[in-house]
Tab-separated table of C-alpha atoms in Angstrom:
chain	number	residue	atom	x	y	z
Q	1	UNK	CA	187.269	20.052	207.618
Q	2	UNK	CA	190.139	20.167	205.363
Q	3	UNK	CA	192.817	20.652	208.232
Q	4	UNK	CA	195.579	17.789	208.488
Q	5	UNK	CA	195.690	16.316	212.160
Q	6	UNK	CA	195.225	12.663	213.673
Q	7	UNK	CA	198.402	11.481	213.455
Q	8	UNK	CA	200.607	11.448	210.757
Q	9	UNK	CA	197.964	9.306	208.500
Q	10	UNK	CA	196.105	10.510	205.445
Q	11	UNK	CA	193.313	12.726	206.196
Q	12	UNK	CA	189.675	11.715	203.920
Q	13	UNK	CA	190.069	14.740	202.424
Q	14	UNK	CA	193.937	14.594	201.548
Q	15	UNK	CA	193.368	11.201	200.203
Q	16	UNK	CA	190.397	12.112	198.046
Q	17	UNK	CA	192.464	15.487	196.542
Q	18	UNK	CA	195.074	12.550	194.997
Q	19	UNK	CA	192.043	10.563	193.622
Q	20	UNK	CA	191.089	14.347	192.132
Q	21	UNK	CA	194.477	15.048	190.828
Q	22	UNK	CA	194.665	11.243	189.245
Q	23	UNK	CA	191.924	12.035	187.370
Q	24	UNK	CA	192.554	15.073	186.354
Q	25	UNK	CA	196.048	13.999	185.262
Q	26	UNK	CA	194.982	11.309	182.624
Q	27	UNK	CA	195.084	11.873	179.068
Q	28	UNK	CA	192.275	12.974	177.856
Q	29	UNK	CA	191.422	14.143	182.101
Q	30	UNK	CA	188.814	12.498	183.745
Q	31	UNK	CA	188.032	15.610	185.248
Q	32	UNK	CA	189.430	19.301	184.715
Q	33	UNK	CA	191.628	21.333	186.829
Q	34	UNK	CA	190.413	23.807	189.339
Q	35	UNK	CA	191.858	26.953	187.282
Q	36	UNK	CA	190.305	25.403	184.098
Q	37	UNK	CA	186.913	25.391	186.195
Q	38	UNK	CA	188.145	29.224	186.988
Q	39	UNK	CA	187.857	30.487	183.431
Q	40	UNK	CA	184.649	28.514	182.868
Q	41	UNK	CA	182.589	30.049	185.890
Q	42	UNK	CA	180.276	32.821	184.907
Q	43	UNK	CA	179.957	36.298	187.235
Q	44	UNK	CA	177.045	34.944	188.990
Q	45	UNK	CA	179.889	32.271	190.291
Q	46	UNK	CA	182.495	34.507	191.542
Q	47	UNK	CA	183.626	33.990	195.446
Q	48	UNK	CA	186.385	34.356	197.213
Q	49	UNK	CA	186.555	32.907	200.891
Q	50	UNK	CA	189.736	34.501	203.174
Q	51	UNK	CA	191.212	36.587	200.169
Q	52	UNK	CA	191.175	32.680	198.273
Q	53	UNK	CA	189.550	32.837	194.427
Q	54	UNK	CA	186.834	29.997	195.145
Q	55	UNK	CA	185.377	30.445	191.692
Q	56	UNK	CA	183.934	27.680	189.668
Q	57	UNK	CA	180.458	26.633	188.029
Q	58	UNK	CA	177.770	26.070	189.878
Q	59	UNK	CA	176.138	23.879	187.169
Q	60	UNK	CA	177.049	21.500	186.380
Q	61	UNK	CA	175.705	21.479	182.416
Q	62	UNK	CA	178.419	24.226	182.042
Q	63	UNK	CA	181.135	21.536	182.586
Q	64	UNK	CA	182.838	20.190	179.238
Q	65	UNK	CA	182.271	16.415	179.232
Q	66	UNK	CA	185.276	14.229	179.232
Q	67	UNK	CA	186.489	12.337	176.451
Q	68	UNK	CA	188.316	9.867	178.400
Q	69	UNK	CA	186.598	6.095	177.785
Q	70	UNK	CA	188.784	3.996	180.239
Q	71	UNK	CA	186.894	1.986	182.587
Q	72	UNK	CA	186.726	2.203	185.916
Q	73	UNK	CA	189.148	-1.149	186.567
Q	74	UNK	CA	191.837	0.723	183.947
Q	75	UNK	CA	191.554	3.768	186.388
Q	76	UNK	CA	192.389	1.525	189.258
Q	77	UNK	CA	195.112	-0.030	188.140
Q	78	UNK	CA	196.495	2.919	186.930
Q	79	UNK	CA	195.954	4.831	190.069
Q	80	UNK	CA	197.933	2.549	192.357
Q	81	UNK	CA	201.053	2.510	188.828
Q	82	UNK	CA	200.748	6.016	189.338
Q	83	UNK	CA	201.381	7.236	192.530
Q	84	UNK	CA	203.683	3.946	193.381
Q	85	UNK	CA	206.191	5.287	190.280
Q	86	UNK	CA	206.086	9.069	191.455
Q	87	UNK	CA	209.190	11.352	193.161
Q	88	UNK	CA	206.055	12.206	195.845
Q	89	UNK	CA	208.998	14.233	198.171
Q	90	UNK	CA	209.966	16.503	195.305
Q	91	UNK	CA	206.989	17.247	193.914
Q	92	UNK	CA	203.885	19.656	194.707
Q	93	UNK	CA	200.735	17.812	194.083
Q	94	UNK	CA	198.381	20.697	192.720
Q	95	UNK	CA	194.918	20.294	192.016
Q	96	UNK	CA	194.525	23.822	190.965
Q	97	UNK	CA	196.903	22.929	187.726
Q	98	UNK	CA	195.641	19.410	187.188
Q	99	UNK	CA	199.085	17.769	187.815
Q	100	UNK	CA	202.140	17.436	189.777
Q	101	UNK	CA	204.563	20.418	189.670
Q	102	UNK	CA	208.360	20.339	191.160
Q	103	UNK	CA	207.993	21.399	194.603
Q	104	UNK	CA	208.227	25.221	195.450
Q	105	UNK	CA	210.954	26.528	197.851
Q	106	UNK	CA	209.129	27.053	201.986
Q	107	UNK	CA	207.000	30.026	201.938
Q	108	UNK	CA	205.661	29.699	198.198
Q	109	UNK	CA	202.158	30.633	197.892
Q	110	UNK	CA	202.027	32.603	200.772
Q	111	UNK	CA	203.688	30.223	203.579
Q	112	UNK	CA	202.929	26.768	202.487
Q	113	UNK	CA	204.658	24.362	204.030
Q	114	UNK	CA	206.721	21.245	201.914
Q	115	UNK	CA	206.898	18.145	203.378
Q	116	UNK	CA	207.353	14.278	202.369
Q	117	UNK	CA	204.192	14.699	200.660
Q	118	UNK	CA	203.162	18.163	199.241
Q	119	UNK	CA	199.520	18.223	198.155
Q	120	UNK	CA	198.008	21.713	198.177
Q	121	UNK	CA	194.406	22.567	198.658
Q	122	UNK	CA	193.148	23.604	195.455
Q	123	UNK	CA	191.389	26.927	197.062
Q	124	UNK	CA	193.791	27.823	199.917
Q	125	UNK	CA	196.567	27.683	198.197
Q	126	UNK	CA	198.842	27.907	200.760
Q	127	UNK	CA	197.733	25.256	202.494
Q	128	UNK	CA	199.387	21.453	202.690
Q	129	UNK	CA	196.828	19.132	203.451
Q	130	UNK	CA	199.070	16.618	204.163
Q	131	UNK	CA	201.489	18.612	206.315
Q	132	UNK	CA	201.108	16.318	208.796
Q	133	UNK	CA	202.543	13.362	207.295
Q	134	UNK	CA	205.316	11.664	207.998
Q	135	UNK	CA	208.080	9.972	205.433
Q	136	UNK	CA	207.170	6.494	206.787
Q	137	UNK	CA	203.517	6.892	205.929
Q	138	UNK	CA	204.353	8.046	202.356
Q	139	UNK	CA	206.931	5.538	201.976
Q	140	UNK	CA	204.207	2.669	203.599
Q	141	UNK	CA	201.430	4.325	200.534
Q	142	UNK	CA	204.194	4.588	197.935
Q	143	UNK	CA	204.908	0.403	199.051
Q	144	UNK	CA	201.122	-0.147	199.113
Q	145	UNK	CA	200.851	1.131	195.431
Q	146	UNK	CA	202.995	-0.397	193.743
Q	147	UNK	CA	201.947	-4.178	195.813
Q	148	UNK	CA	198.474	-3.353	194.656
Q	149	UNK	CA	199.829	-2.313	191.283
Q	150	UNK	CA	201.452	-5.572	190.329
Q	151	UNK	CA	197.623	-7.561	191.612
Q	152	UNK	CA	195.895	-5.720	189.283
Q	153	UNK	CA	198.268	-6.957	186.282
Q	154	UNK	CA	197.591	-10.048	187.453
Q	155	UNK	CA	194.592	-12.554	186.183
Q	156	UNK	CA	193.206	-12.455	189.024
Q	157	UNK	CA	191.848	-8.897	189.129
Q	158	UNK	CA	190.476	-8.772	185.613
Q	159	UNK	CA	188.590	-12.853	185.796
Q	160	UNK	CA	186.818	-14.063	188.069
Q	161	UNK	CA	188.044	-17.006	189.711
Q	162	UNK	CA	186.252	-20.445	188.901
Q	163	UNK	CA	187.569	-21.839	191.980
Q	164	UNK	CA	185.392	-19.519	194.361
Q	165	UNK	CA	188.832	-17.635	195.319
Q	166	UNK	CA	188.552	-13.420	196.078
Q	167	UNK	CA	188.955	-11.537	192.687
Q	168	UNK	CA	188.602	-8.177	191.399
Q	169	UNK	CA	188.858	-5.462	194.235
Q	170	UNK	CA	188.993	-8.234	196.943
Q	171	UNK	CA	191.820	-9.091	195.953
Q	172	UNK	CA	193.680	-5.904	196.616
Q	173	UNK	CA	191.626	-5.835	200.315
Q	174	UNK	CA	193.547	-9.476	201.578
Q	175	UNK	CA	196.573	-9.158	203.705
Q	176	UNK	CA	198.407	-11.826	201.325
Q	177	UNK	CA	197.837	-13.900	198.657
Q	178	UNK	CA	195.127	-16.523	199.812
Q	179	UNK	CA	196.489	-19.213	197.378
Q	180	UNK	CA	199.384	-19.674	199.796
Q	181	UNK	CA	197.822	-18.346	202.842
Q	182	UNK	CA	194.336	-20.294	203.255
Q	183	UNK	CA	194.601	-19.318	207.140
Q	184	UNK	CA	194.376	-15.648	205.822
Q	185	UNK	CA	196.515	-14.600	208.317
Q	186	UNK	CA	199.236	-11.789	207.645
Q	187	UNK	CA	202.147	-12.995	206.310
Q	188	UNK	CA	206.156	-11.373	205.743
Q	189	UNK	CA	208.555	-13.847	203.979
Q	190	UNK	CA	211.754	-13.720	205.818
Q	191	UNK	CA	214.426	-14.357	203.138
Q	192	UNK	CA	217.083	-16.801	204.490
Q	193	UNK	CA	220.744	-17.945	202.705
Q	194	UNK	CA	220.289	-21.737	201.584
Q	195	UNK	CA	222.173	-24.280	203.218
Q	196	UNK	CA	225.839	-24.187	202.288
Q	197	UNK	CA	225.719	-20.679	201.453
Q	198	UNK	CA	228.812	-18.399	202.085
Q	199	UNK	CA	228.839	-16.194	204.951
Q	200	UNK	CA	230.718	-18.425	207.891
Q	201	UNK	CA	227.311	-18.621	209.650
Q	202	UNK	CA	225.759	-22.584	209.774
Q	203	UNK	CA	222.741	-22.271	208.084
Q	204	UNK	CA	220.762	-23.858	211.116
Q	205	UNK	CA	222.490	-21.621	213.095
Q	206	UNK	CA	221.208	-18.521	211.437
Q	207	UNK	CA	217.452	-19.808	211.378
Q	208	UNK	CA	217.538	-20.198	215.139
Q	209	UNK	CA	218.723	-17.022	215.205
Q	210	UNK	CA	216.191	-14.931	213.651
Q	211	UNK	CA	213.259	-17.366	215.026
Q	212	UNK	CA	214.460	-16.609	218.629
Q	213	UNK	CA	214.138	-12.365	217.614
Q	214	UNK	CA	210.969	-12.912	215.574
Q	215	UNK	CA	209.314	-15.010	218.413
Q	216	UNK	CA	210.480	-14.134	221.785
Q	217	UNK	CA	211.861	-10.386	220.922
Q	218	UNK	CA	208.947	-9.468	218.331
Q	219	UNK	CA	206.265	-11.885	219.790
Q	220	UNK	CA	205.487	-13.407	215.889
Q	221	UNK	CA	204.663	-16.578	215.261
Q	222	UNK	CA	206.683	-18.241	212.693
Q	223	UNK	CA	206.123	-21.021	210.442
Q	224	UNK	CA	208.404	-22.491	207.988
């Protein structure tokens, strides 16, 4: 189903329409729009579902091959640079034009709905698939982009390591960087002033301090 519901996550099918619209939004596009696949369907491939223009080729051999030559690690990496450098809560994500479009007022294309993230189904147009999600999700993908952005520049995505270390796409499936983190446990840096530092608060003083929150308050272990 293309419905948005479970929570305020990502549906499959929300996630796969921004792979789609990545695609189709390179230059020369990995794949063509949905109204480009519109003017290319014959009358044997006319259909329209609820009053919604559904049209496009059925065969495949009709399509117009692409003349984009990046690989498939280029895509990646520019996938995640993508979507972590986008305005994703004033834009309209539209398949059906092959590229983000500033977002409509509420009630454009027959009563869809805006939100933090606007991506509209490419056939029911008035339709957000990602309706239900919430500004702290898109703000958590737009973080998780732009982290998995700066691995892939790194020499680790593109060589594999001689030392027997994750590379490649495993990197970009660890919770931190296993070079400082052989216990592979899930690490957050906790940035504290140095000693002598300004501010009127003793540097041990401030330590103990957030040590007591992080492991009696939030229950987190904490290691120097």
């Amino acid at each position: 189903g293309n419905r948005a519901g479970g929570g305020p996550l990502l549906t499959n099918y929300a996630l796969t329409l921004l792979v789609v619209l990545f695609l189709q939004s390179r230059s020369p596009p990995v794949l063509p729009s949905l109204r480009r696949l519109r003017a290319l369907a014959g009358p044997q491939d006319r259909a329209q579902v609820g009053g919604w223009d559904c049209s496009f080729p059925r065969d495949a051999a009709e399509l117009e091959p692409s003349g984009n030559t990046q690989s498939a690690a280029s895509l990646l990496a520019e996938f995640f640079s993508y979507f972590g450098t986008l305005d994703l809560g004033g834009l309209l994500l539209s398949p059906l034009e092959g590229r983000p479009l500033p977002r409509p007022p509420p009630g454009a294309f027959g009563g869809l709905r805006p939100g933090p993230l606007t991506l509209q189904d490419p056939f029911e147009l008035s339709h957000n698939v990602a309706a239900n999600v919430t500004p702290r999700t898109v703000s958590r993908f737009v973080r998780c982009c732009r982290d998995a952005a700066r691995l892939c520049r790194g020499p680790e995505f593109l060589q594999k390591s001689r030392r027997g270390r994750p590379w490649g796409v495993m990197r970009l499936l660890l919770p931190a960087d296993p070079g400082g983190n052989p216990g592979g446990k899930f690490l957050i840096p906790v940035p504290l002033p140095p000693p002598g530092g300004s501010g009127g608060v003793p540097h041990r003083a401030a330590c103990a301090a957030v040590g007591f929150v992080l492991a009696e308050v939030l229950r987190c272990g904490c290691e120097p």
